[in-house]
Amino acid sequence: MLEGKKIAIGISGSISAYKIVHLVRLLIKQKAEVKVIMTPAARDFVAPLTLSTLSKNDVLTDLAAADTWANHVALGRWADLLLIAPLSCNTLAKMAHGHCDNLLLSVYLSATCPVMVSPAMDEDMWQHPATQKNIGTLRTFGHIILAPHHGELASGLIGQGRMEEPEVILSHIEAFFSNTQTALSGKKVLITAGPTQEALDPVRFIGNHSSGKMGYALALECRRRGANVVLVLGPAPAVLQQDLSGMTVIKVTSAEEMYQACMEQFPTADMALMAAAVADYRPAAVSATKIKKQNVDLALQLVKTRDILAALGAIKTPQQLLLGFALETDHEESHALEKLHKKNADYIVLNSLSDGAAFGADTNKITIYSRNGSKVAFDSKSKNAVAQDIINTILKEGETT
Ligand code: CTP
């Protein structure tokens, strides 16, 4: 798939620079053409000779060396993709502000091709508002950002900041060069995520354990592919602390608020992905004051909420694509298929509690059923990888129907 693709790789100063040696090997095996540019700091972490041998091209670091001038403009124009990995905090800040004090930055500023970055840094540096602002700036430039993942860091601490593994970066590069990569560009994608809370009184509610992580992963994936994402988000604190830049976020609390927001947004959407765990019932009456403890037991009367997926299914046009989830504990397939047809969805993503799926977990194991009768089962993966599988599946199926 990557045969003849021209990939310029910029390496900045981070301990994870050694992983790029393996990435270059993977790319060369796939017959891509690779040219490596390093910042001066990157040379402290990995030897240019290793990279030039593997890439079969000179590794460039300096704007001028031995009386020759490195033509950064030509390099920027040569590439079909400029990957900057690892992206250090320092190089990120310089990119966001247009600094140009080394060859990599001048190649970056002259590049006419798309840019992909894979940051690597300590969690505190990644979370710092300045870094998040700089990442937000790169996003507004339209760059593809492979968010660092959680794990052991060079500092010895555990947290978010690890550069993506070479195999994962490779799969992002492959996805970039596939047709499905740009298919969402400019499309409006409505996504629901998180739980809903149904008030009993001013201090209590009925809710569920949904973390919102699956819907957030879908939102990230769609944003990365250029979609205009509208995220209708229930009270999911973990998601609210994440990077929501470049998306329209509508915060809601109850199923009814989520329903209203979706009904307003859906008519102009190309696609709706309903990942929220919406309450099926709410208290029949909400007390205006705190319900006081009595000496007798208390029975709650619950009434049904509106089914948002079914409501969107009822007004869906043939051009719109509607995807729902089904969380089941038994008779998984028959329940999922029943939801697919009853709610008039195009796809149902089944996750089974008996198969390892769990609210709050970082991984998920899914099977996707389509109204055309197809069924695709996947292994257990991170929710980010699951989001990629979902989007790839519906775009691929869309190409063949
Ligand atoms: N859903 C919705 N509105 C509701 C309930 C569910 O939009 N009031 C959506 C969910 O976002 C999900 C799909 O419907 O995409 C299936 O949700 P699930 O809870 O598995 O199914 P239910 O229809 O609620 O059925 P049950 O709880 O009986 O399994």
Short mmCIF file of C-alpha atoms and ligand atoms in Angstrom, two decimals:
data_model
loop_
_atom_site.label_atom_id
_atom_site.label_comp_id
_atom_site.label_asym_id
_atom_site.label_seq_id
_atom_site.Cartn_x
_atom_site.Cartn_y
_atom_site.Cartn_z
CA MET A 1 0.00 0.00 0.00
CA LEU A 2 2.90 2.38 0.72
CA GLU A 3 4.95 1.52 -2.36
CA GLY A 4 6.51 4.69 -3.78
CA LYS A 5 5.00 6.95 -1.12
CA LYS A 6 7.42 9.67 -0.09
CA ILE A 7 7.56 10.10 3.66
CA ALA A 8 9.75 12.71 5.36
CA ILE A 9 10.31 11.92 9.03
CA GLY A 10 11.35 14.68 11.42
CA ILE A 11 12.84 13.49 14.71
CA SER A 12 13.07 15.83 17.67
CA GLY A 13 14.80 15.35 21.00
CA SER A 14 13.11 12.67 23.07
CA ILE A 15 14.16 9.33 24.47
CA SER A 16 11.54 7.64 22.27
CA ALA A 17 13.56 8.63 19.17
CA TYR A 18 15.02 5.10 19.20
CA LYS A 19 11.60 3.74 18.19
CA ILE A 20 11.85 5.57 14.87
CA VAL A 21 14.61 3.18 13.83
CA HIS A 22 12.02 0.40 13.85
CA LEU A 23 9.42 2.59 12.11
CA VAL A 24 11.84 3.41 9.29
CA ARG A 25 12.46 -0.32 8.85
CA LEU A 26 8.72 -1.02 8.69
CA LEU A 27 8.23 1.72 6.10
CA ILE A 28 11.14 0.57 3.94
CA LYS A 29 9.79 -3.01 4.07
CA GLN A 30 6.57 -1.61 2.62
CA LYS A 31 8.64 0.01 -0.17
CA ALA A 32 8.01 3.59 0.96
CA GLU A 33 10.71 6.20 0.26
CA VAL A 34 11.95 7.70 3.52
CA LYS A 35 14.06 10.76 4.24
CA VAL A 36 14.96 11.61 7.82
CA ILE A 37 15.58 15.07 9.27
CA MET A 38 16.76 15.41 12.87
CA THR A 39 16.91 18.33 15.24
CA PRO A 40 20.35 18.78 16.87
CA ALA A 41 18.89 17.46 20.17
CA ALA A 42 17.61 14.29 18.49
CA ARG A 43 21.18 13.27 17.63
CA ASP A 44 21.82 12.76 21.35
CA PHE A 45 19.26 9.97 21.38
CA VAL A 46 19.79 8.04 18.15
CA ALA A 47 22.67 7.77 15.67
CA PRO A 48 22.14 9.36 12.23
CA LEU A 49 24.23 6.55 10.73
CA THR A 50 21.64 3.94 11.80
CA LEU A 51 18.85 5.95 10.21
CA SER A 52 20.73 6.76 7.01
CA THR A 53 21.63 3.08 6.57
CA LEU A 54 18.05 1.94 7.07
CA SER A 55 16.40 4.71 5.04
CA LYS A 56 19.06 4.52 2.28
CA ASN A 57 19.17 8.32 2.29
CA ASP A 58 21.38 10.90 3.98
CA VAL A 59 20.06 12.10 7.30
CA LEU A 60 19.89 15.88 7.45
CA THR A 61 20.28 18.03 10.54
CA ASP A 62 21.84 21.32 9.53
CA LEU A 63 20.67 24.05 7.22
CA ALA A 64 24.24 24.38 6.00
CA ALA A 65 27.02 21.80 6.31
CA ALA A 66 30.42 21.51 4.58
CA ASP A 67 29.63 24.48 2.33
CA THR A 68 26.39 22.97 1.06
CA TRP A 69 22.94 24.26 1.79
CA ALA A 70 20.17 21.78 2.55
CA ASN A 71 17.25 22.66 0.32
CA HIS A 72 14.44 22.58 2.87
CA VAL A 73 11.88 23.84 0.37
CA ALA A 74 12.62 20.96 -2.00
CA LEU A 75 12.39 18.49 0.88
CA GLY A 76 9.07 19.92 2.03
CA ARG A 77 7.74 19.64 -1.51
CA TRP A 78 9.20 16.19 -2.11
CA ALA A 79 7.19 14.56 0.67
CA ASP A 80 3.67 13.15 0.36
CA LEU A 81 3.54 13.19 4.15
CA LEU A 82 5.71 14.86 6.79
CA LEU A 83 5.70 12.87 10.04
CA ILE A 84 7.24 14.50 13.09
CA ALA A 85 7.88 11.78 15.66
CA PRO A 86 8.74 11.98 18.43
CA LEU A 87 7.45 15.52 18.72
CA SER A 88 9.08 17.11 21.77
CA CYS A 89 7.48 19.84 23.82
CA ASN A 90 10.08 22.30 22.53
CA THR A 91 9.61 21.51 18.83
CA LEU A 92 5.83 21.58 19.30
CA ALA A 93 6.03 25.07 20.80
CA LYS A 94 8.25 26.27 17.95
CA MET A 95 5.92 24.81 15.32
CA ALA A 96 2.89 26.45 16.92
CA HIS A 97 4.63 29.83 16.80
CA GLY A 98 6.40 29.59 13.47
CA HIS A 99 9.96 29.57 14.80
CA CYS A 100 12.64 28.51 12.38
CA ASP A 101 15.95 27.89 14.11
CA ASN A 102 16.83 24.47 12.68
CA LEU A 103 16.45 22.45 9.50
CA LEU A 104 13.47 20.42 10.69
CA LEU A 105 11.50 23.58 11.45
CA SER A 106 12.35 25.09 8.08
CA VAL A 107 11.23 21.89 6.32
CA TYR A 108 8.04 21.99 8.38
CA LEU A 109 7.33 25.60 7.50
CA SER A 110 7.94 24.96 3.80
CA ALA A 111 6.05 21.65 3.61
CA THR A 112 3.10 21.68 1.25
CA CYS A 113 2.05 18.14 2.17
CA PRO A 114 -0.10 17.04 5.14
CA VAL A 115 1.66 16.85 8.49
CA MET A 116 1.26 14.11 11.12
CA VAL A 117 2.76 14.45 14.60
CA SER A 118 3.27 11.97 17.41
CA PRO A 119 4.10 13.83 20.64
CA ALA A 120 6.22 12.31 23.41
CA MET A 121 6.79 13.97 26.74
CA ASP A 122 6.21 13.70 30.44
CA GLU A 123 2.58 13.79 31.52
CA ASP A 124 2.88 17.07 33.39
CA MET A 125 4.42 18.72 30.33
CA TRP A 126 1.67 17.25 28.11
CA GLN A 127 -1.09 18.46 30.46
CA HIS A 128 0.37 21.96 30.85
CA PRO A 129 -2.02 24.58 29.44
CA ALA A 130 0.77 25.97 27.22
CA THR A 131 1.32 22.54 25.61
CA GLN A 132 -2.40 21.94 25.19
CA LYS A 133 -2.75 25.39 23.61
CA ASN A 134 0.10 24.59 21.22
CA ILE A 135 -1.46 21.25 20.27
CA GLY A 136 -4.77 23.07 19.71
CA THR A 137 -2.92 25.48 17.41
CA LEU A 138 -1.46 22.58 15.39
CA ARG A 139 -4.93 21.13 15.12
CA THR A 140 -6.23 24.39 13.67
CA PHE A 141 -3.47 24.03 11.04
CA GLY A 142 -5.19 20.76 10.06
CA HIS A 143 -2.35 18.51 11.21
CA ILE A 144 -3.02 14.90 12.16
CA ILE A 145 -2.22 14.49 15.85
CA LEU A 146 -1.58 11.04 17.29
CA ALA A 147 -2.28 11.71 20.96
CA PRO A 148 0.31 10.19 23.30
CA HIS A 149 -0.92 7.24 25.29
CA HIS A 150 -0.86 6.24 28.91
CA GLY A 151 1.97 4.13 30.30
CA GLU A 152 5.44 4.16 31.79
CA LEU A 153 7.39 7.34 30.99
CA ALA A 154 11.13 7.99 30.80
CA SER A 155 10.87 9.86 34.11
CA GLY A 156 9.81 6.61 35.78
CA LEU A 157 6.32 8.00 36.34
CA ILE A 158 3.18 6.45 34.89
CA GLY A 159 0.93 8.74 32.89
CA GLN A 160 -0.12 10.06 29.50
CA GLY A 161 2.84 11.03 27.37
CA ARG A 162 4.19 7.92 25.66
CA MET A 163 4.70 8.24 21.93
CA GLU A 164 2.57 5.86 19.87
CA GLU A 165 4.31 2.57 19.12
CA PRO A 166 5.90 2.25 15.64
CA GLU A 167 3.29 -0.31 14.53
CA VAL A 168 0.46 2.05 15.49
CA ILE A 169 2.12 4.99 13.71
CA LEU A 170 2.47 2.74 10.67
CA SER A 171 -1.25 1.92 10.75
CA HIS A 172 -2.04 5.65 10.91
CA ILE A 173 0.22 6.22 7.90
CA GLU A 174 -1.50 3.40 6.03
CA ALA A 175 -4.91 4.81 6.94
CA PHE A 176 -3.73 8.24 5.75
CA PHE A 177 -2.89 6.88 2.32
CA SER A 178 -6.12 4.87 2.04
CA ASN A 179 -9.27 6.35 0.52
CA THR A 180 -11.24 6.10 3.71
CA GLN A 181 -8.93 8.66 5.31
CA THR A 182 -10.39 11.74 3.67
CA ALA A 183 -13.96 10.51 3.26
CA LEU A 184 -15.15 12.41 6.34
CA SER A 185 -13.55 15.69 5.38
CA GLY A 186 -16.12 18.47 5.75
CA LYS A 187 -18.87 16.05 6.83
CA LYS A 188 -20.94 16.80 9.91
CA VAL A 189 -20.83 13.91 12.37
CA LEU A 190 -23.14 13.93 15.38
CA ILE A 191 -21.87 11.83 18.29
CA THR A 192 -23.45 11.13 21.67
CA ALA A 193 -21.27 10.07 24.59
CA GLY A 194 -21.41 9.45 28.31
CA PRO A 195 -24.24 8.67 30.69
CA THR A 196 -27.37 10.65 31.38
CA GLN A 197 -28.56 11.62 34.84
CA GLU A 198 -32.26 11.66 35.69
CA ALA A 199 -33.01 13.91 38.65
CA LEU A 200 -34.98 12.71 41.65
CA ASP A 201 -34.63 15.90 43.62
CA PRO A 202 -32.10 18.78 43.71
CA VAL A 203 -29.35 16.52 45.12
CA ARG A 204 -30.00 13.02 43.73
CA PHE A 205 -30.26 11.36 40.38
CA ILE A 206 -30.53 7.97 38.68
CA GLY A 207 -27.49 7.37 36.47
CA ASN A 208 -25.12 4.74 35.13
CA HIS A 209 -21.39 4.01 35.02
CA SER A 210 -20.70 5.09 31.42
CA SER A 211 -17.36 6.91 31.21
CA GLY A 212 -17.96 8.43 27.77
CA LYS A 213 -14.62 7.04 26.56
CA MET A 214 -16.01 5.19 23.52
CA GLY A 215 -17.92 8.23 22.25
CA TYR A 216 -14.89 10.44 22.91
CA ALA A 217 -12.64 8.04 20.96
CA LEU A 218 -15.09 8.21 18.04
CA ALA A 219 -15.14 12.01 18.24
CA LEU A 220 -11.30 12.12 18.14
CA GLU A 221 -11.14 9.76 15.20
CA CYS A 222 -13.73 11.73 13.21
CA ARG A 223 -12.00 15.03 14.04
CA ARG A 224 -8.66 13.56 12.95
CA ARG A 225 -10.23 12.70 9.60
CA GLY A 226 -11.46 16.24 9.04
CA ALA A 227 -15.11 15.89 10.09
CA ASN A 228 -17.08 18.68 11.74
CA VAL A 229 -17.81 16.90 14.98
CA VAL A 230 -20.78 17.79 17.17
CA LEU A 231 -20.39 15.93 20.45
CA VAL A 232 -23.50 15.75 22.64
CA LEU A 233 -21.95 14.86 25.94
CA GLY A 234 -23.63 13.62 29.08
CA PRO A 235 -22.01 14.22 32.49
CA ALA A 236 -18.72 12.37 31.91
CA PRO A 237 -16.05 14.21 33.91
CA ALA A 238 -13.13 12.20 32.46
CA VAL A 239 -14.02 13.31 28.93
CA LEU A 240 -14.52 16.93 29.93
CA GLN A 241 -10.87 17.09 30.99
CA GLN A 242 -9.66 15.86 27.59
CA ASP A 243 -8.81 17.76 24.44
CA LEU A 244 -12.12 18.88 22.95
CA SER A 245 -10.67 21.57 20.69
CA GLY A 246 -11.98 21.80 17.17
CA MET A 247 -15.31 20.16 18.02
CA THR A 248 -18.68 21.59 18.94
CA VAL A 249 -19.51 20.23 22.38
CA ILE A 250 -23.08 20.38 23.66
CA LYS A 251 -23.19 19.45 27.34
CA VAL A 252 -26.39 17.84 28.54
CA THR A 253 -27.51 16.12 31.71
CA SER A 254 -30.76 14.23 31.13
CA ALA A 255 -32.02 11.90 28.39
CA GLU A 256 -34.58 14.54 27.42
CA GLU A 257 -31.86 17.21 26.99
CA MET A 258 -29.82 14.76 24.91
CA TYR A 259 -32.91 14.02 22.81
CA GLN A 260 -33.57 17.74 22.19
CA ALA A 261 -29.94 18.41 21.21
CA CYS A 262 -29.84 15.43 18.82
CA MET A 263 -33.17 16.28 17.18
CA GLU A 264 -31.87 19.80 16.55
CA GLN A 265 -28.50 18.70 15.15
CA PHE A 266 -29.41 15.58 13.19
CA PRO A 267 -31.26 17.12 10.20
CA THR A 268 -28.01 18.80 9.05
CA ALA A 269 -25.74 15.87 9.95
CA ASP A 270 -24.29 13.36 7.47
CA MET A 271 -23.75 10.74 10.11
CA ALA A 272 -24.82 10.05 13.71
CA LEU A 273 -22.92 7.73 16.05
CA MET A 274 -24.90 7.09 19.21
CA ALA A 275 -22.47 5.90 21.84
CA ALA A 276 -24.19 7.38 24.89
CA ALA A 277 -25.65 5.16 27.60
CA VAL A 278 -29.01 6.87 27.73
CA ALA A 279 -31.29 6.19 30.70
CA ASP A 280 -34.35 4.21 29.66
CA TYR A 281 -36.40 5.49 32.60
CA ARG A 282 -36.61 8.66 34.63
CA PRO A 283 -38.49 9.46 37.85
CA ALA A 284 -42.14 10.29 37.12
CA ALA A 285 -41.86 13.37 39.32
CA VAL A 286 -38.87 15.49 40.33
CA SER A 287 -39.18 16.87 43.82
CA ALA A 288 -38.39 20.60 44.02
CA THR A 289 -36.93 20.08 47.49
CA LYS A 290 -34.75 17.35 48.94
CA ILE A 291 -36.74 14.17 49.61
CA LYS A 292 -36.58 13.62 53.36
CA LYS A 293 -36.04 10.25 54.96
CA GLN A 294 -39.24 8.63 56.28
CA ASN A 295 -39.81 5.74 58.64
CA VAL A 296 -41.30 3.69 55.80
CA ASP A 297 -39.77 2.32 52.57
CA LEU A 298 -39.94 4.48 49.49
CA ALA A 299 -41.11 3.26 46.06
CA LEU A 300 -40.10 5.25 43.03
CA GLN A 301 -42.33 5.49 40.03
CA LEU A 302 -40.36 5.63 36.78
CA VAL A 303 -41.58 6.60 33.34
CA LYS A 304 -39.92 5.81 30.00
CA THR A 305 -37.54 8.29 28.39
CA ARG A 306 -37.58 8.85 24.65
CA ASP A 307 -35.38 6.56 22.59
CA ILE A 308 -33.07 8.94 20.73
CA LEU A 309 -31.66 6.37 18.29
CA ALA A 310 -35.16 5.24 17.33
CA ALA A 311 -36.32 8.86 16.95
CA LEU A 312 -33.41 9.63 14.59
CA GLY A 313 -34.08 6.36 12.73
CA ALA A 314 -37.65 7.51 12.14
CA ILE A 315 -36.60 10.79 10.46
CA LYS A 316 -33.41 9.56 8.76
CA THR A 317 -33.02 10.30 5.04
CA PRO A 318 -31.39 7.76 2.66
CA GLN A 319 -28.26 9.98 2.54
CA GLN A 320 -27.77 9.90 6.30
CA LEU A 321 -25.94 7.16 8.15
CA LEU A 322 -27.07 6.12 11.63
CA LEU A 323 -25.05 3.92 13.97
CA GLY A 324 -26.07 2.71 17.42
CA PHE A 325 -24.52 0.55 20.10
CA ALA A 326 -25.95 -2.42 21.93
CA LEU A 327 -24.63 -3.46 25.30
CA GLU A 328 -25.88 -6.96 26.04
CA THR A 329 -25.38 -9.65 28.63
CA ASP A 330 -27.26 -12.51 26.92
CA HIS A 331 -28.66 -13.49 23.49
CA GLU A 332 -26.22 -10.86 22.20
CA GLU A 333 -26.64 -11.34 18.46
CA SER A 334 -30.43 -11.58 18.41
CA HIS A 335 -30.79 -8.55 20.70
CA ALA A 336 -28.34 -6.52 18.61
CA LEU A 337 -30.14 -7.41 15.37
CA GLU A 338 -33.48 -6.59 16.92
CA LYS A 339 -32.19 -3.11 17.87
CA LEU A 340 -30.74 -2.62 14.37
CA HIS A 341 -34.12 -3.21 12.72
CA LYS A 342 -36.46 -1.80 15.36
CA LYS A 343 -34.56 1.49 15.55
CA ASN A 344 -33.99 1.69 11.77
CA ALA A 345 -30.21 2.07 12.18
CA ASP A 346 -27.67 1.31 9.45
CA TYR A 347 -25.22 -0.26 11.91
CA ILE A 348 -25.27 -1.65 15.42
CA VAL A 349 -22.03 -2.10 17.32
CA LEU A 350 -22.42 -4.92 19.79
CA ASN A 351 -20.36 -5.02 22.94
CA SER A 352 -21.09 -7.86 25.25
CA LEU A 353 -20.51 -7.61 28.99
CA SER A 354 -19.81 -11.36 29.02
CA ASP A 355 -17.05 -10.78 26.47
CA GLY A 356 -14.95 -8.34 28.45
CA ALA A 357 -16.62 -5.03 27.57
CA ALA A 358 -17.00 -2.77 30.57
CA PHE A 359 -18.00 0.77 31.39
CA GLY A 360 -14.89 2.80 32.14
CA ALA A 361 -12.46 0.29 30.62
CA ASP A 362 -9.82 1.44 28.13
CA THR A 363 -10.46 -1.54 25.84
CA ASN A 364 -13.50 -2.86 24.05
CA LYS A 365 -14.36 -5.93 21.98
CA ILE A 366 -16.98 -5.35 19.34
CA THR A 367 -18.94 -6.92 16.51
CA ILE A 368 -20.49 -4.64 13.88
CA TYR A 369 -23.79 -5.64 12.24
CA SER A 370 -25.10 -3.75 9.23
CA ARG A 371 -28.58 -3.47 7.79
CA ASN A 372 -27.15 -5.08 4.64
CA GLY A 373 -26.58 -8.27 6.62
CA SER A 374 -22.81 -8.01 7.09
CA LYS A 375 -21.18 -8.97 10.39
CA VAL A 376 -17.59 -8.08 11.30
CA ALA A 377 -16.06 -9.22 14.60
CA PHE A 378 -12.91 -7.66 16.09
CA ASP A 379 -10.45 -8.62 18.80
CA SER A 380 -10.25 -6.74 22.09
CA LYS A 381 -8.52 -3.40 21.42
CA SER A 382 -8.03 0.05 22.90
CA LYS A 383 -11.09 2.25 22.47
CA ASN A 384 -9.09 4.47 20.08
CA ALA A 385 -8.35 1.46 17.86
CA VAL A 386 -12.00 0.36 18.12
CA ALA A 387 -13.07 3.82 16.94
CA GLN A 388 -10.78 3.43 13.92
CA ASP A 389 -12.26 0.00 13.16
CA ILE A 390 -15.81 1.39 13.35
CA ILE A 391 -15.10 4.30 11.03
CA ASN A 392 -13.08 2.16 8.59
CA THR A 393 -15.85 -0.45 8.48
CA ILE A 394 -18.68 1.95 7.72
CA LEU A 395 -16.64 3.87 5.15
CA LYS A 396 -15.50 0.67 3.40
CA GLU A 397 -19.05 -0.69 3.33
CA GLY A 398 -20.24 2.68 2.01
CA GLU A 399 -17.78 2.34 -0.90
CA THR A 400 -19.24 -1.00 -1.94
CA THR A 401 -22.95 -0.19 -1.66
N1 CTP B 1 -30.47 4.74 23.05
C1 CTP B 1 -31.02 5.96 22.80
N2 CTP B 1 -32.01 6.43 23.61
C2 CTP B 1 -32.45 5.71 24.65
C3 CTP B 1 -31.89 4.45 24.92
C4 CTP B 1 -30.88 3.98 24.10
O1 CTP B 1 -30.62 6.61 21.85
N3 CTP B 1 -33.42 6.22 25.43
C5 CTP B 1 -29.41 4.25 22.12
C6 CTP B 1 -28.04 4.07 22.73
O2 CTP B 1 -27.26 5.25 22.60
C7 CTP B 1 -27.48 2.93 21.89
C8 CTP B 1 -28.69 2.12 21.51
O3 CTP B 1 -29.83 2.98 21.67
O4 CTP B 1 -26.88 3.41 20.70
C9 CTP B 1 -28.92 0.88 22.30
O5 CTP B 1 -28.88 1.13 23.68
P1 CTP B 1 -29.11 -0.03 24.74
O6 CTP B 1 -29.13 0.57 26.12
O7 CTP B 1 -28.22 -1.19 24.47
O8 CTP B 1 -30.56 -0.52 24.34
P2 CTP B 1 -32.00 -0.15 24.78
O9 CTP B 1 -32.77 0.23 23.56
O10 CTP B 1 -32.01 0.82 25.90
O11 CTP B 1 -32.56 -1.57 25.23
P3 CTP B 1 -32.23 -2.45 26.54
O12 CTP B 1 -31.79 -1.49 27.62
O13 CTP B 1 -33.51 -3.12 26.83
O14 CTP B 1 -31.17 -3.42 26.11
#
